[in-house]
CSV table of C-alpha atoms in Angstrom, one decimal:
chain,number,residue,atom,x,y,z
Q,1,UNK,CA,-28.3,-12.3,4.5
Q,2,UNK,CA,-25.7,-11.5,2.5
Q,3,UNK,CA,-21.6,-11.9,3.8
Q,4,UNK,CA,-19.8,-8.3,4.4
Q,5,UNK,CA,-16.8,-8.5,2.5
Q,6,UNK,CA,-13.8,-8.5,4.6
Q,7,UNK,CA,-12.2,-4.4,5.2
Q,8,UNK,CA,-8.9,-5.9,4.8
Q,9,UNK,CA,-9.9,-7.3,1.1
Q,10,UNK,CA,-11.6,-3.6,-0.1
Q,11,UNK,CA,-8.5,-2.2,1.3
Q,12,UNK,CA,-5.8,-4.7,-0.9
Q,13,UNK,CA,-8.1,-4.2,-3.7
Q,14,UNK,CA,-7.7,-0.5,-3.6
Q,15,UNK,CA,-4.0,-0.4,-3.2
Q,16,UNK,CA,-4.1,-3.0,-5.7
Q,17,UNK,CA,-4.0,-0.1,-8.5
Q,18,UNK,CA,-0.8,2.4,-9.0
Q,19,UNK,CA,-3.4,5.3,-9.7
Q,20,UNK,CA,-4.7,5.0,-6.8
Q,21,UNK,CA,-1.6,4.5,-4.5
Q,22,UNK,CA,-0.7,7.5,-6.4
Q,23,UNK,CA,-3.9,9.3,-5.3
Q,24,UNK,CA,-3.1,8.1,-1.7
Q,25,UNK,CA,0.0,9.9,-1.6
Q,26,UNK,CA,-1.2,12.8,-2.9
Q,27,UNK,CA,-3.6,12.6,-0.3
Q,28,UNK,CA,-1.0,12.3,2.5
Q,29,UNK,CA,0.3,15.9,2.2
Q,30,UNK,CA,-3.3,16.8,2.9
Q,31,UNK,CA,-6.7,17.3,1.1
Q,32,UNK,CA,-7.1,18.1,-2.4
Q,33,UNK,CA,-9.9,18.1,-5.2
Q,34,UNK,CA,-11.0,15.9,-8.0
Q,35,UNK,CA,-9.4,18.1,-10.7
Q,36,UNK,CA,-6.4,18.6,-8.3
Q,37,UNK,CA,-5.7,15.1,-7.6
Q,38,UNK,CA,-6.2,14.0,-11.5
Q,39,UNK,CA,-3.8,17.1,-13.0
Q,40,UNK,CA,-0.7,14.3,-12.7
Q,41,UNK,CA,-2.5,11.8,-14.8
Q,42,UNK,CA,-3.6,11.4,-18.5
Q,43,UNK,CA,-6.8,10.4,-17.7
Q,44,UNK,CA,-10.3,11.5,-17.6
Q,45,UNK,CA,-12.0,13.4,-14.3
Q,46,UNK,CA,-14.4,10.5,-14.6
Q,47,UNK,CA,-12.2,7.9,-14.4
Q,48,UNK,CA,-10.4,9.4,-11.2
Q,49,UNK,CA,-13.6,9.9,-9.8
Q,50,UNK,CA,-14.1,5.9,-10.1
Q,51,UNK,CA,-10.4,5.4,-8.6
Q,52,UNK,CA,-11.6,7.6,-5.7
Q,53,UNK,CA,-15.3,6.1,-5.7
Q,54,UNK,CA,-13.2,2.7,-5.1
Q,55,UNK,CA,-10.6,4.6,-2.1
Q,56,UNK,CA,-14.1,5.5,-0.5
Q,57,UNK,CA,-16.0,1.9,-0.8
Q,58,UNK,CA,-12.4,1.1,0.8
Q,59,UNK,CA,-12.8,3.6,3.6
Q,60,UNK,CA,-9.1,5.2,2.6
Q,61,UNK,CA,-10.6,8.4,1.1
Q,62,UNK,CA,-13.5,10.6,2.5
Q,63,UNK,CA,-15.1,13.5,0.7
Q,64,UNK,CA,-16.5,16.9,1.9
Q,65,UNK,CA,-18.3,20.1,0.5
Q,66,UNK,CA,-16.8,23.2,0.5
Q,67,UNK,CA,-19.5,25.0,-1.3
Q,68,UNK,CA,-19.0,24.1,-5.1
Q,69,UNK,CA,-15.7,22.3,-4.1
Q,70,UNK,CA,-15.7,18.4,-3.0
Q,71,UNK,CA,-12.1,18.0,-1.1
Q,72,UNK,CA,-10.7,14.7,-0.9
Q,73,UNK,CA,-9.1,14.0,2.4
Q,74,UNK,CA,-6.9,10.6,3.8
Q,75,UNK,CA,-8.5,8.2,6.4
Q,76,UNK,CA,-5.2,6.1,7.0
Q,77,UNK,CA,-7.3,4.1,9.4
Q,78,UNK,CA,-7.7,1.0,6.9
Q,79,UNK,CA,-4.2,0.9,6.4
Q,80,UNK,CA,-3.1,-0.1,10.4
Q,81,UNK,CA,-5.2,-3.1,9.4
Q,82,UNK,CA,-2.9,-3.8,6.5
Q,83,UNK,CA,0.0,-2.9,8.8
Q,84,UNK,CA,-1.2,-4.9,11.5
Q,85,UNK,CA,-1.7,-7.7,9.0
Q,86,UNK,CA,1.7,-7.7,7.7
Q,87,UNK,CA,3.1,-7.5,11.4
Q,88,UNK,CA,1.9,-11.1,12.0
Q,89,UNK,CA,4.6,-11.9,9.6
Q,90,UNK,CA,7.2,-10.1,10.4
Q,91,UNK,CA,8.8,-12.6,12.4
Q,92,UNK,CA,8.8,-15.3,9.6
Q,93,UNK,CA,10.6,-12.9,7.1
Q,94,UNK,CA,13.1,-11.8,10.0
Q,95,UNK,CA,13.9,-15.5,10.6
Q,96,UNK,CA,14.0,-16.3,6.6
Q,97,UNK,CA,16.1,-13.4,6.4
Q,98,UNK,CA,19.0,-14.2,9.4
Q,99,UNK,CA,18.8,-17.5,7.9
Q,100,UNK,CA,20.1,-16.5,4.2
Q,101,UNK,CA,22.6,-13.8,6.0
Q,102,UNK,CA,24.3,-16.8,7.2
Q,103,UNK,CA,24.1,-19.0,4.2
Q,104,UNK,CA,26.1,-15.7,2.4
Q,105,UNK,CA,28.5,-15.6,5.1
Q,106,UNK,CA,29.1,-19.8,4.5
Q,107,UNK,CA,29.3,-18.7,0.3
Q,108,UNK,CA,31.5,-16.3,1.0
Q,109,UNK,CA,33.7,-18.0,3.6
Q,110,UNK,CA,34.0,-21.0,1.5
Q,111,UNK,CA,34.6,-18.6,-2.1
Q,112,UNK,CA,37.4,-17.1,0.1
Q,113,UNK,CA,39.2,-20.7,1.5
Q,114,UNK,CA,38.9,-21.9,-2.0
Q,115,UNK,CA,40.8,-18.5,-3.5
Q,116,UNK,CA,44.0,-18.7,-0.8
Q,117,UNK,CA,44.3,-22.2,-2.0
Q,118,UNK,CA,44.2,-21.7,-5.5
C-alpha cells in the first residue's frame, strides 16, 4: 500500500511558489475565476490552472460550478497546520531572539564606555 504523503508537505510545496501565494491572496478577498485570478499575471490560463490544480491537490483551493463559471474559493484549513507547525517553534525563536537583544545592549553599552573614554 502505498504511504499518503504528509498534508503538511502538499501544503509547503504549494506555498512553495510566488504565483500561487499570489493566487491565495487573491483568494482571501473571496472567490474568483480562472480568468479572474490569472488577469495579474503574464502567463497562460493553462498554466494558472496547473498552479490552482496544485492549491487543490493541497486542499488550499476548492472549485465550484456556477453554470459555465468555475469559482475558485479559499479553504484556509491547511494553513492552521502550517501555523500550528510553526507555533511549536515559537518559543525557540523568542528565546534566540531576547538572547541577541541583550548581546546589542552589551555592544552598545560597551561602544558607549569606550566613546566617554576616548
Amino acid at each position: 500500500m502505498p504511504m499518503r504523503p504528509d498534508p503538511l508537505d502538499a501544503t509547503f510545496a504549494a506555498l512553495a511558489d510566488p504565483t500561487r501565494r499570489a493566487i491565495l491572496a487573491r483568494l482571501a478577498d473571496g472567490q474568483a475565476t480562472v480568468s479572474e485570478l490569472a488577469a495579474p499575471f503574464d502567463k497562460s490560463l493553462p498554466a494558472i490552472s496547473k498552479h490552482l490544480r496544485v492549491l487543490r491537490e493541497a486542499g488550499l483551493v476548492e472549485q465550484g460550478r456556477d453554470a459555465q463559471w468555475r469559482p475558485c474559493r479559499l479553504r484556509p484549513a491547511p494553513l492552521q497546520g502550517v501555523a500550528d507547525w510553526l507555533e511549536t517553534y515559537r518559543h525557540t525563536w523568542e528565546e534566540r531572539y531576547d538572547r541577541l537583544d541583550e548581546y546589542l545592549k552589551t555592544v552598545q553599552a560597551t561602544r558607549g564606555d569606550n566613546e566617554e573614554t576616548a
